[in-house]
Coordinates of C-alpha atoms in Angstrom, one line a residue:
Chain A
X1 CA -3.5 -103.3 -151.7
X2 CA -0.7 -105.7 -151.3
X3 CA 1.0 -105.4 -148.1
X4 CA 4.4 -104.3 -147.3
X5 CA 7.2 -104.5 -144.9
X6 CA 8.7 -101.4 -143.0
X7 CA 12.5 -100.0 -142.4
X8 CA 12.4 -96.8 -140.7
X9 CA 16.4 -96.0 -141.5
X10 CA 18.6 -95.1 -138.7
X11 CA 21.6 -94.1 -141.2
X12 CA 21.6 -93.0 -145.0
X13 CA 23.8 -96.1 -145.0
X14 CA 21.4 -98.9 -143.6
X15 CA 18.5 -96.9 -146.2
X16 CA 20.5 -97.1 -149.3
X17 CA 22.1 -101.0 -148.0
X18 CA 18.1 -102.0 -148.0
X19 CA 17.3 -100.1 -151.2
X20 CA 19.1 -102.6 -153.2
X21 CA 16.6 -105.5 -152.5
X22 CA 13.6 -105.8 -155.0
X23 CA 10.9 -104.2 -154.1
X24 CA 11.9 -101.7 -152.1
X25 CA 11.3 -97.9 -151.9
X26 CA 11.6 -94.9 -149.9
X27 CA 9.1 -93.0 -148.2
X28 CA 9.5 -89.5 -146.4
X29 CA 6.3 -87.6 -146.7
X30 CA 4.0 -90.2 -148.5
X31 CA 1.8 -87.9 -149.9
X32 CA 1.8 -89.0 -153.5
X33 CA 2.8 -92.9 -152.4
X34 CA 0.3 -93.4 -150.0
X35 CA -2.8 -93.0 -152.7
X36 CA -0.9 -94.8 -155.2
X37 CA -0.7 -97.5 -153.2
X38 CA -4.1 -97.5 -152.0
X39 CA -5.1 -97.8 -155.9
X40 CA -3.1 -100.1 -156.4
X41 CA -0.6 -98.7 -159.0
X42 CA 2.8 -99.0 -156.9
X43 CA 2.9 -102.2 -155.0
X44 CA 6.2 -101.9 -152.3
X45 CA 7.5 -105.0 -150.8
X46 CA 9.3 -102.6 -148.5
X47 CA 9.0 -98.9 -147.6
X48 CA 12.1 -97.7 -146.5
X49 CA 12.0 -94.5 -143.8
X50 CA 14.4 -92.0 -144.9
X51 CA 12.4 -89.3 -142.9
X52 CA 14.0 -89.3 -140.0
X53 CA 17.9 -89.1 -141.6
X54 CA 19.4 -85.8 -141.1
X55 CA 18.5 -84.5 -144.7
X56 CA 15.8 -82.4 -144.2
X57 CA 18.1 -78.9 -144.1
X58 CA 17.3 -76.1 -146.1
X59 CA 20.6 -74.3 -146.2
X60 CA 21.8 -70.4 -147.7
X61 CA 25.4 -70.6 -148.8
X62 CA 27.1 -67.6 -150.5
X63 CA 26.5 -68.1 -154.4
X64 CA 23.6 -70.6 -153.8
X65 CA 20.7 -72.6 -151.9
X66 CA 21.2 -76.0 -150.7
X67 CA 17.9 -78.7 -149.8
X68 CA 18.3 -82.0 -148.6
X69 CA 16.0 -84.3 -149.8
X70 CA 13.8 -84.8 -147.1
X71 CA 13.2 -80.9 -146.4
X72 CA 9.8 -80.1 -146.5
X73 CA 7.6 -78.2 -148.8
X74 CA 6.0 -75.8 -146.4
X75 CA 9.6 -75.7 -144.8
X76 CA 11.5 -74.5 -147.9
X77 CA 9.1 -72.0 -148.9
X78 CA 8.8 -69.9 -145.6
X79 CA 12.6 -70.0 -145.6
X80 CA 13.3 -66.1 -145.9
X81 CA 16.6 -66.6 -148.0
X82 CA 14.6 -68.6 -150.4
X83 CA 11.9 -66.0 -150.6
X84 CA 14.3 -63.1 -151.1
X85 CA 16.6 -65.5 -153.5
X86 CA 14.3 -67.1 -156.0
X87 CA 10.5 -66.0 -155.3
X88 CA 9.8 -68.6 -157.8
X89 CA 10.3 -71.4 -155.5
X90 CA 8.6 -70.1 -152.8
X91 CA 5.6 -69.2 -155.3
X92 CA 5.5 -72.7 -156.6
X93 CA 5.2 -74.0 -153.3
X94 CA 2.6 -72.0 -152.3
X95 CA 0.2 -72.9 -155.7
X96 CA 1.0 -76.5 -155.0
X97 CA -1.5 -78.8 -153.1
X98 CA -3.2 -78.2 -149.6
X99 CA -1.7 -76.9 -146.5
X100 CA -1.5 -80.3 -145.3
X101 CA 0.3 -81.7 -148.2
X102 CA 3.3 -79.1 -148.1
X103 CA 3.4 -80.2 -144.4
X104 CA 4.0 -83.4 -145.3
X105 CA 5.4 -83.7 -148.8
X106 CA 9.5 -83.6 -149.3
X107 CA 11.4 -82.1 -152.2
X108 CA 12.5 -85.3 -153.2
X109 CA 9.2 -87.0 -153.2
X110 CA 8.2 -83.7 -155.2
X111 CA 10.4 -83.9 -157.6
X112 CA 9.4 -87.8 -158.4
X113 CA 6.0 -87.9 -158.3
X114 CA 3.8 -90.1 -160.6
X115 CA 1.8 -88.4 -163.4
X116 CA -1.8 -87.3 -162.8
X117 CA -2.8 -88.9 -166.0
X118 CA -6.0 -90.2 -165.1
X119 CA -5.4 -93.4 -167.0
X120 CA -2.0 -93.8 -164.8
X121 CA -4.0 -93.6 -162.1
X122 CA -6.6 -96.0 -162.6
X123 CA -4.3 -98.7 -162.1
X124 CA -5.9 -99.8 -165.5
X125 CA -4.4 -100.9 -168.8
X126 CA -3.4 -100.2 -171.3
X127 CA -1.0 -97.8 -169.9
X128 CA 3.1 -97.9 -170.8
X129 CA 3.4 -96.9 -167.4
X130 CA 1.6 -99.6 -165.7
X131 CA 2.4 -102.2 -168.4
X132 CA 4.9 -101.7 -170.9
X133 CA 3.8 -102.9 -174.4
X134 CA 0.1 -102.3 -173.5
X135 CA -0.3 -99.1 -175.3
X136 CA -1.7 -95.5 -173.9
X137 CA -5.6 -95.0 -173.5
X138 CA -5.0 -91.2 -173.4
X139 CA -3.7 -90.9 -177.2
X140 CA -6.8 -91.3 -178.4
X141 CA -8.9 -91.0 -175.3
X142 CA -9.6 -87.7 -172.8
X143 CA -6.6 -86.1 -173.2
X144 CA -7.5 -82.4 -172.6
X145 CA -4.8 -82.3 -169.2
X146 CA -2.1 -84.2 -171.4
X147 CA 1.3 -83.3 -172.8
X148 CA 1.9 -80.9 -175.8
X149 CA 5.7 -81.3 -175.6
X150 CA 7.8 -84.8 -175.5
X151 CA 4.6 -87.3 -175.9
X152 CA 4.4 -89.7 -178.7
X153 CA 2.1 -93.2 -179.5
X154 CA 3.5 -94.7 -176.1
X155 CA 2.9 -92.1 -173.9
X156 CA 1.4 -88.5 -173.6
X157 CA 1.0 -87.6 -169.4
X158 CA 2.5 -84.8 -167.9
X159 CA 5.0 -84.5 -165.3
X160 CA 2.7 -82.5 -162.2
X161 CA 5.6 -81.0 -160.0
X162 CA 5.4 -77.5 -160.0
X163 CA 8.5 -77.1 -158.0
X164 CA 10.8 -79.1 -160.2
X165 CA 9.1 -76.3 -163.2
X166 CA 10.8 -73.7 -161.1
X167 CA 14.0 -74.9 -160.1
X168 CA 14.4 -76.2 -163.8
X169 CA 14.3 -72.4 -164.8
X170 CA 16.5 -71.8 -162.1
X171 CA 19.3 -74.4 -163.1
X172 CA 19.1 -76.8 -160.5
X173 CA 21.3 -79.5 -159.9
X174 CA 20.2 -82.8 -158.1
X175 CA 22.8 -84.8 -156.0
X176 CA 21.8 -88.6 -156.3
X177 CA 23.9 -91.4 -153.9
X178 CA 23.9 -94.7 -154.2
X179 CA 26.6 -97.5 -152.2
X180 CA 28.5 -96.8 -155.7
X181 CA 28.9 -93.1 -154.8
X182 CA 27.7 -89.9 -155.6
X183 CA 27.0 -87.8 -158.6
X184 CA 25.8 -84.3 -159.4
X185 CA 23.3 -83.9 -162.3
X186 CA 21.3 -81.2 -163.4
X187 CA 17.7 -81.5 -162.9
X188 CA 16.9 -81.4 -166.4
X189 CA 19.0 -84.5 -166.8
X190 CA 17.2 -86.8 -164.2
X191 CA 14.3 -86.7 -166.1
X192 CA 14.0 -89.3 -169.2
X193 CA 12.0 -88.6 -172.5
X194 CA 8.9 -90.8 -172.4
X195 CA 9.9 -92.0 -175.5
X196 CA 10.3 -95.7 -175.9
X197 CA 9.9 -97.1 -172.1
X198 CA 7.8 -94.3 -170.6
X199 CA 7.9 -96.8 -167.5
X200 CA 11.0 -95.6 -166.9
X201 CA 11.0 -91.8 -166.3
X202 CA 14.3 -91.0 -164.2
X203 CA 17.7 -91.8 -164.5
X204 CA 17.6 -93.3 -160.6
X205 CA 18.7 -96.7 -160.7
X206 CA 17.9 -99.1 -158.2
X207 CA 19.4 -98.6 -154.8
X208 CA 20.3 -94.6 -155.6
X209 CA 18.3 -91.6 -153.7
X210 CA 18.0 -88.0 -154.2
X211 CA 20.4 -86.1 -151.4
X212 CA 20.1 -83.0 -152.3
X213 CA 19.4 -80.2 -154.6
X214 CA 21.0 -76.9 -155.0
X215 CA 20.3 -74.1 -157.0
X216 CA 23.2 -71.2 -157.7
X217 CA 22.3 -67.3 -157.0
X218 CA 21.4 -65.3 -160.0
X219 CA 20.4 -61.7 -160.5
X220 CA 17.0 -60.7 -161.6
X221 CA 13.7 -61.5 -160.5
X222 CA 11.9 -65.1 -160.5
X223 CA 8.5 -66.0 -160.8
X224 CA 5.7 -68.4 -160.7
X225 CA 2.7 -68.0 -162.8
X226 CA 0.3 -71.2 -162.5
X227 CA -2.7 -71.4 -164.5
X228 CA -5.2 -74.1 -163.4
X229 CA -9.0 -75.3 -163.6
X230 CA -9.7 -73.9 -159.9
X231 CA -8.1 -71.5 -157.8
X232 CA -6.4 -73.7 -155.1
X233 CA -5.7 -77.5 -154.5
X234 CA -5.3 -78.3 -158.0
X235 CA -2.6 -79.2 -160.5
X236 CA -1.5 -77.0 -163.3
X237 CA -3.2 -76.5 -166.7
X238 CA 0.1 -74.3 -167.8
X239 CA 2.4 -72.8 -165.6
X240 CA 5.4 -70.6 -166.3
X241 CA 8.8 -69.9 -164.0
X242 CA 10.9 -67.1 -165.4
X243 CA 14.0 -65.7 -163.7
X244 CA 14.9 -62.5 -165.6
X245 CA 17.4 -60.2 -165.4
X246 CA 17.4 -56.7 -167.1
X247 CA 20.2 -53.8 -167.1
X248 CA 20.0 -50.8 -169.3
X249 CA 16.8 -51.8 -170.4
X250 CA 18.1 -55.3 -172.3
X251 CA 17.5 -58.3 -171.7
X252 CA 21.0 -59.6 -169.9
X253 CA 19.9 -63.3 -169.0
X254 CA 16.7 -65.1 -168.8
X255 CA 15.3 -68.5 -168.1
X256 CA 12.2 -69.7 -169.1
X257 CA 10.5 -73.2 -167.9
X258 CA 6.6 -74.3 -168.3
X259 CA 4.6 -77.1 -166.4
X260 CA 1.2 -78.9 -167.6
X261 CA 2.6 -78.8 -170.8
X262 CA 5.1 -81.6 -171.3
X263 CA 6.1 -85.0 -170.4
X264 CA 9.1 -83.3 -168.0
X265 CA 9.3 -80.1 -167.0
X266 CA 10.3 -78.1 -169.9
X267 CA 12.3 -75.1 -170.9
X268 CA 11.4 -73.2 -173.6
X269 CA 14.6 -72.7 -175.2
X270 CA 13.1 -71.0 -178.5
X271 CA 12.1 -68.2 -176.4
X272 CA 14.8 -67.4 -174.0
X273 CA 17.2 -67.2 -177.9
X274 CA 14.8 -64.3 -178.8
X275 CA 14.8 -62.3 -175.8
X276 CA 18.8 -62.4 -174.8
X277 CA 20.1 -59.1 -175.3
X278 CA 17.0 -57.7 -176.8
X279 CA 15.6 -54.7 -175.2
X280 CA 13.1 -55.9 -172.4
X281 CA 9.6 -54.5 -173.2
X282 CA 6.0 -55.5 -173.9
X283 CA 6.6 -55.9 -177.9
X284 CA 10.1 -58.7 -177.7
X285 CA 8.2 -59.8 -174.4
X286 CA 5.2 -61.0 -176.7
X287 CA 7.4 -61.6 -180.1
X288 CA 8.9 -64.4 -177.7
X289 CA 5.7 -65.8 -176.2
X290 CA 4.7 -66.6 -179.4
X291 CA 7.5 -69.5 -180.0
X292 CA 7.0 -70.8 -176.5
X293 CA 5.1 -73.6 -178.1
X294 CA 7.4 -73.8 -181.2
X295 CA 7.6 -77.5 -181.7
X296 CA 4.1 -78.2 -179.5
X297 CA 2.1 -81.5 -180.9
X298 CA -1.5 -80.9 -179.6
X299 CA -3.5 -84.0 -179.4
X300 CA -7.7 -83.7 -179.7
X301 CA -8.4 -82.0 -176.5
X302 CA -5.5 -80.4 -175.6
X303 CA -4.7 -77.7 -178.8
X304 CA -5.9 -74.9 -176.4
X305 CA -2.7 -75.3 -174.6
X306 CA -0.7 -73.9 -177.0
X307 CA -2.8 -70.3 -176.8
X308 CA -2.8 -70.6 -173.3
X309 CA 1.0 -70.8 -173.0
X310 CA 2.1 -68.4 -175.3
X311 CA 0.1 -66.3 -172.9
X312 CA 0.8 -67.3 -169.4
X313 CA 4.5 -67.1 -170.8
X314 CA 3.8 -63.3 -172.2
X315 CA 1.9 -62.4 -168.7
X316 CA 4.9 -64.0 -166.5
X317 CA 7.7 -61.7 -169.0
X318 CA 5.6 -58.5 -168.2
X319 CA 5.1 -59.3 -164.3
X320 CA 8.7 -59.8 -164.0
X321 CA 9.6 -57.1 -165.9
X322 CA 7.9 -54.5 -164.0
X323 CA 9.4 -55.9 -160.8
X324 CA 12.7 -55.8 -162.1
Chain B
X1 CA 0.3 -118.9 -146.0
X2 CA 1.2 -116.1 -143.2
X3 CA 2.6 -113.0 -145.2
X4 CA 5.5 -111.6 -142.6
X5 CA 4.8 -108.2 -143.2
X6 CA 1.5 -108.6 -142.0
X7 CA 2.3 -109.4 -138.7
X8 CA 1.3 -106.7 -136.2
X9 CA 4.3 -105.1 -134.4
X10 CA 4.5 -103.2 -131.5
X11 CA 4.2 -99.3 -131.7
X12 CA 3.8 -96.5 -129.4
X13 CA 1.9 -93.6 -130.4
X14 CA 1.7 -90.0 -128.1
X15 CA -2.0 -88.7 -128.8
X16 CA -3.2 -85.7 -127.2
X17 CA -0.5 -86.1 -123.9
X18 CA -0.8 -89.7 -123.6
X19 CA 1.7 -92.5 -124.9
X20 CA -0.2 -95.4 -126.1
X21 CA 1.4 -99.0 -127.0
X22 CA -0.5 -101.2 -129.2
X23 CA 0.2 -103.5 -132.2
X24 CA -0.2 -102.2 -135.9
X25 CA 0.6 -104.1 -139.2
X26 CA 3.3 -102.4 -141.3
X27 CA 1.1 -100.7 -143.6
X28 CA -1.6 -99.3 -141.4
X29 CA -2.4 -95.7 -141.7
X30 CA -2.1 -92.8 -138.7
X31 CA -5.9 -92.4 -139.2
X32 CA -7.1 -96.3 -139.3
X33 CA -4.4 -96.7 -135.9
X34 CA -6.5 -93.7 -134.4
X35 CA -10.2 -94.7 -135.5
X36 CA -9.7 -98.7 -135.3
X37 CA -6.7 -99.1 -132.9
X38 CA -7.4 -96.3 -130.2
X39 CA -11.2 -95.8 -130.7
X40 CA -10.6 -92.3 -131.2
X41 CA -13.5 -92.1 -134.4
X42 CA -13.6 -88.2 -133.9
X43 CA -11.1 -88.1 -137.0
X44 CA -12.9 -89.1 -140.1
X45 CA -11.9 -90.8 -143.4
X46 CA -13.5 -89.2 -146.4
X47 CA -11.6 -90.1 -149.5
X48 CA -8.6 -91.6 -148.0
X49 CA -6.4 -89.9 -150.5
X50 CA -5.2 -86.9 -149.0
X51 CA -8.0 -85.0 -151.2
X52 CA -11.1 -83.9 -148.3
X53 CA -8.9 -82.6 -145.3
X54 CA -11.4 -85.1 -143.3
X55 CA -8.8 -87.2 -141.3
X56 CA -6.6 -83.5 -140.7
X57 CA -4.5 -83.7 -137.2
X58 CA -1.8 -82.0 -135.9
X59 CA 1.5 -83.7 -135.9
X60 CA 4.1 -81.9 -133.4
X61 CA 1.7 -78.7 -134.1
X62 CA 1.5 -78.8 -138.0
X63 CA -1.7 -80.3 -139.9
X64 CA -1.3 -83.4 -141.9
X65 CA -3.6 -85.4 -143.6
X66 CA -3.9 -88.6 -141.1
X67 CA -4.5 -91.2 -144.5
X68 CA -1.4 -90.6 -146.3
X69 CA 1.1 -91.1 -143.4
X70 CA 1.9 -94.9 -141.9
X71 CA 1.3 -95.0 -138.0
X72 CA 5.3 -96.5 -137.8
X73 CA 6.2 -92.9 -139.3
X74 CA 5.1 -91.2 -136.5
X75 CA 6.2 -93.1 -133.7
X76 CA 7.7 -90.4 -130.9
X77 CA 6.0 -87.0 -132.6
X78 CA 2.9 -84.9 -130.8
X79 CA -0.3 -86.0 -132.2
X80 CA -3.3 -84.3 -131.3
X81 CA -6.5 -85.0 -132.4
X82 CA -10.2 -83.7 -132.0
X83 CA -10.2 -85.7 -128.9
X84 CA -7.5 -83.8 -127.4
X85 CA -8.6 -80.3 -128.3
X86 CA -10.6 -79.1 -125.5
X87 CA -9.8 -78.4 -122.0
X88 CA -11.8 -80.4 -120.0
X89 CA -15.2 -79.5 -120.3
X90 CA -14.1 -76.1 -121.8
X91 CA -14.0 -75.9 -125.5
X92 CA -11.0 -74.7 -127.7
X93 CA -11.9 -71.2 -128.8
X94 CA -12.1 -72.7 -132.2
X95 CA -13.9 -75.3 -131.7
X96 CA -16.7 -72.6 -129.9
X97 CA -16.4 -70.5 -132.7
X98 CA -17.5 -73.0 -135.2
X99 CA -20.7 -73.6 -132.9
X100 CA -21.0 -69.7 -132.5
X101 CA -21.2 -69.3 -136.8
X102 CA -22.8 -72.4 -137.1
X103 CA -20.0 -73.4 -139.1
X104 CA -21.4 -77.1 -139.9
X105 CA -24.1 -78.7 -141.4
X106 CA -23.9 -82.5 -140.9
X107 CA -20.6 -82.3 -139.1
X108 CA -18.5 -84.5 -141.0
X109 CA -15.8 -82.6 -141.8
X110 CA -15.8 -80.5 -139.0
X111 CA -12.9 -82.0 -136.6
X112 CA -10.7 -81.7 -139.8
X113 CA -12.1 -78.3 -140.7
X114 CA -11.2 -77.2 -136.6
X115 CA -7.8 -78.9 -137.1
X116 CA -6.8 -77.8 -139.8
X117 CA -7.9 -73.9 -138.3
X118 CA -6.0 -74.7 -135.6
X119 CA -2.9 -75.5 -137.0
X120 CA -3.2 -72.7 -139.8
X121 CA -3.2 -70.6 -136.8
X122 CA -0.2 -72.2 -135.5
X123 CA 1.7 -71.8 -138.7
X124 CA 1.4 -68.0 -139.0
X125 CA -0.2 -68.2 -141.9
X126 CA -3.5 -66.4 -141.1
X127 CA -2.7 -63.2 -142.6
X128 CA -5.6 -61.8 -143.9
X129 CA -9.3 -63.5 -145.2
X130 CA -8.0 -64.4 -148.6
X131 CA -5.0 -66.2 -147.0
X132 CA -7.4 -68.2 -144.7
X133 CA -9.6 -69.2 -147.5
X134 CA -6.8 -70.4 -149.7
X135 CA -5.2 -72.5 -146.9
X136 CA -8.3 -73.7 -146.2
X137 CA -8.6 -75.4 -149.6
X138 CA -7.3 -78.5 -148.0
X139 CA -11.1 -79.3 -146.3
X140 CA -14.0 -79.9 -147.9
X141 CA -17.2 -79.3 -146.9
X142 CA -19.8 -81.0 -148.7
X143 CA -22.7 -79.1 -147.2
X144 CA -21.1 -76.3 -148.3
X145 CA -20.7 -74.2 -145.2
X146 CA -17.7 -72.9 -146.2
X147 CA -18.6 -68.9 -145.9
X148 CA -19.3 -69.8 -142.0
X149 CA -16.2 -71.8 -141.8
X150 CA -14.0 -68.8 -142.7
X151 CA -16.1 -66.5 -140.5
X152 CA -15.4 -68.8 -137.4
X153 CA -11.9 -69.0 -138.1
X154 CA -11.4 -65.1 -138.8
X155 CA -12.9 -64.6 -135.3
X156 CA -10.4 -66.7 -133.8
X157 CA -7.7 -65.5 -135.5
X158 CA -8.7 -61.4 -134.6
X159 CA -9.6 -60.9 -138.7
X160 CA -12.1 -58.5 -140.0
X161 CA -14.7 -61.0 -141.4

């Protein structure tokens, strides 16, 4: 564990002035930085305190939601607006860690937490992540928890958030400031393929921090379906967010995402084509589970994933159905 | 060669009602400031990876795990720990009703197991058993008393066990 210096921030200002220096990163909750840290995969020269800035606001606008960065986990799924807005959210809190964790854990910090690729986590090459050029032990290794979607020779781990699988079905966009300014991105977009520098997996550049994220009202019915390898405290095999909306019996709009299954959070684009406009029942419900994994590349452990989804994906369509 | 950020700086930490002042490196942990700094070993490291529920306190009345959070982060907040739970020589009601349903084996994990009760209890979130059990999942309990765990803290919290 190599030791680090500490900023606890007074203004955004001063947090994104000291973000600039090599080195440096923030910390709010320090739930998934703290035991990286203790194993020796991240290595800060300075942790930077953005806790205590005033960005920890979960606020209900008409036509949307907004979180700061900084608002907790536990904090954003008790709020009643979010509950009655996008169940989803609230339900992929709630499947997420321990009660402890979501005490502690921020959205932000959520939404860029490091893999649970057990490799990764070792701290021990080779690993693209750790060391680029070194390779990926997982490829041809234990790879049953790995990704099915956007791996490839350099990289196959999963991205573990199940929040950021739920607010990328529900179209959310991040707000990301830097001393350069501000822009607005949607979530899908801060994520990078792992591709050729799986190192690199956001679009952050040094010295920028996530703000905020809002997510715009929609009608229908969100939810959270996680499937994992024990019934609490544990990360997700598959999950599924859906928000679906259905009038006259068709399909008017719907949103499909899945976690556990690729390298970002991933929507399943095949399947929301075949159910828009079609009439919403049990037989186009499972006709478009069955391309959820159009496209999937299993490796040697993980082929069951692609079952599994289709199904989690078919379950989630007929749960939200019936509540719509 | 002296490493800066290892120099101890001065802190002041609020455990159970009292304001203490001491010096902690940068990078020391909530729980190894409690155990090593204050002498208050009644929280316990387990894994020291947020994964046991061991090191649980309460943190301006919500539970946290004690390893993942730097002592600098909480300068100014309520802590309270085991240590602070009882009222003199009177026991919390939770911490009798673990004794009551022998809710322990080697009593490891039981002052993060009590804690972590505590501030479920606190939180509102002790609806019904199967709510308890799943926010529970945050402790371990090695010896496996888990089934007297949940009865303790359904008696506490006025459940039908």
């Amino acid at each position: 564990m190599r030791a680090f210096d500490y900023l606890r921030a007074q203004t955004e200002g001063e947090a994104l002035a000291a973000a600039g220096q090599d080195g440096a990163a923030f910390i709010a909750g320090g739930t998934d930085l703290m035991p990286l840290w203790k194993a020796g995969v991240a290595a800060p020269g300075l942790l930077i305190d953005i806790g205590r800035l005033p960005l920890a606001e979960v606020t209900a606008r008409d036509g949307g939601l907004v979180f700061g960065a900084t608002a907790r986990l536990a904090d954003i799924a008790d709020h009643p607006e979010v509950r009655r807005r996008h169940p989803a959210i609230a339900q992929a809190i709630e499947a997420s860690a321990s009660g402890q964790v979501r005490n502690m854990a921020t959205l932000g910090g959520a939404l860029l937490q490091r893999t649970r690729c057990v490799y990764f986590r070792s701290g021990i090459t080779p690993c693209e992540k750790l060391e680029p050029g070194s390779g990926c032990a997982a490829v041809a290794g234990e790879n049953r928890l790995h990704a099915i979607f956007g791996g490839g020779p350099s990289c196959v781990a999963t991205h573990a958030s199940d929040l950021a699988v739920a607010l990328v079905a529900l179209d959310a966009q991040v707000r990301l400031r830097s001393l350069a300014g501000e822009r607005v991105l949607p979530l899908t977009a801060l994520y990078l393929p792992a591709g050729e520098s799986p190192a690199r997996e956001t679009v952050l550049v040094p010295g920028e921090m996530i703000v905020a994220v809002e997510v715009p009202d929609a009608g229908g019915r969100s939810l959270y379906l996680k499937i994992r390898d024990r019934a609490s405290f544990e990360f997700a095999v598959v999950s599924v967010a859906v928000a679906l909306e259905v009038a006259d019996g068709r399909v008017q709009s719907v949103r499909l995402a899945a976690g556990g299954v690729g390298t970002m959070p991933w929507r399943l684009r095949a399947s929301e084509a075949a159910l828009t406009g079609a009439e919403a029942g049990e037989a186009v419900f499972r006709a478009a589970a069955g391309l959820a994994a159009d496209g999937a590349q299993p490796l040697a452990h993980n082929g069951f994933k692609i079952e599994l989804l289709k199904r989690t994906v078919l379950r989630a369509l007929v749960q939200a159905g019936d509540q719509t | 060669m002296t490493d800066p950020s290892r120099e101890p700086r001065a802190l002041t930490l609020r455990v159970n009602g009292v304001d203490h002042s001491l010096a902690a490196e940068p990078c020391a942990t909530l729980l190894d400031v409690l155990r090593d700094g204050l002498g208050l070993t009644g929280t316990k490291k387990g894994c020291d990876m947020g994964a046991c529920g061991a090191c649980t306190v309460l943190v301006d009345d919500r539970r946290i795990n004690a390893c993942l959070t730097l002592a600098a982060m909480q300068e100014g907040r309520e802590i309270v720990t085991i240590e602070g739970l009882a009222d003199g020589e009177d026991l919390h009601p939770m911490q009798q009703a673990f004794i009551a349903h022998d809710a322990l084996q080697c009593g490891y994990c039981t002052p993060g197991q009590i804690l972590s009760a505590v501030g479920l209890l606190a939180e509102g979130r002790a609806v019904d058993l199967a709510q308890v059990a799943e926010q529970m999942s945050g402790n371990l309990c090695r010896c496996g008393a888990h089934p007297n765990i949940l009865a303790a803290i359904a008696e506490v919290a006025g459940l039908r066990a």
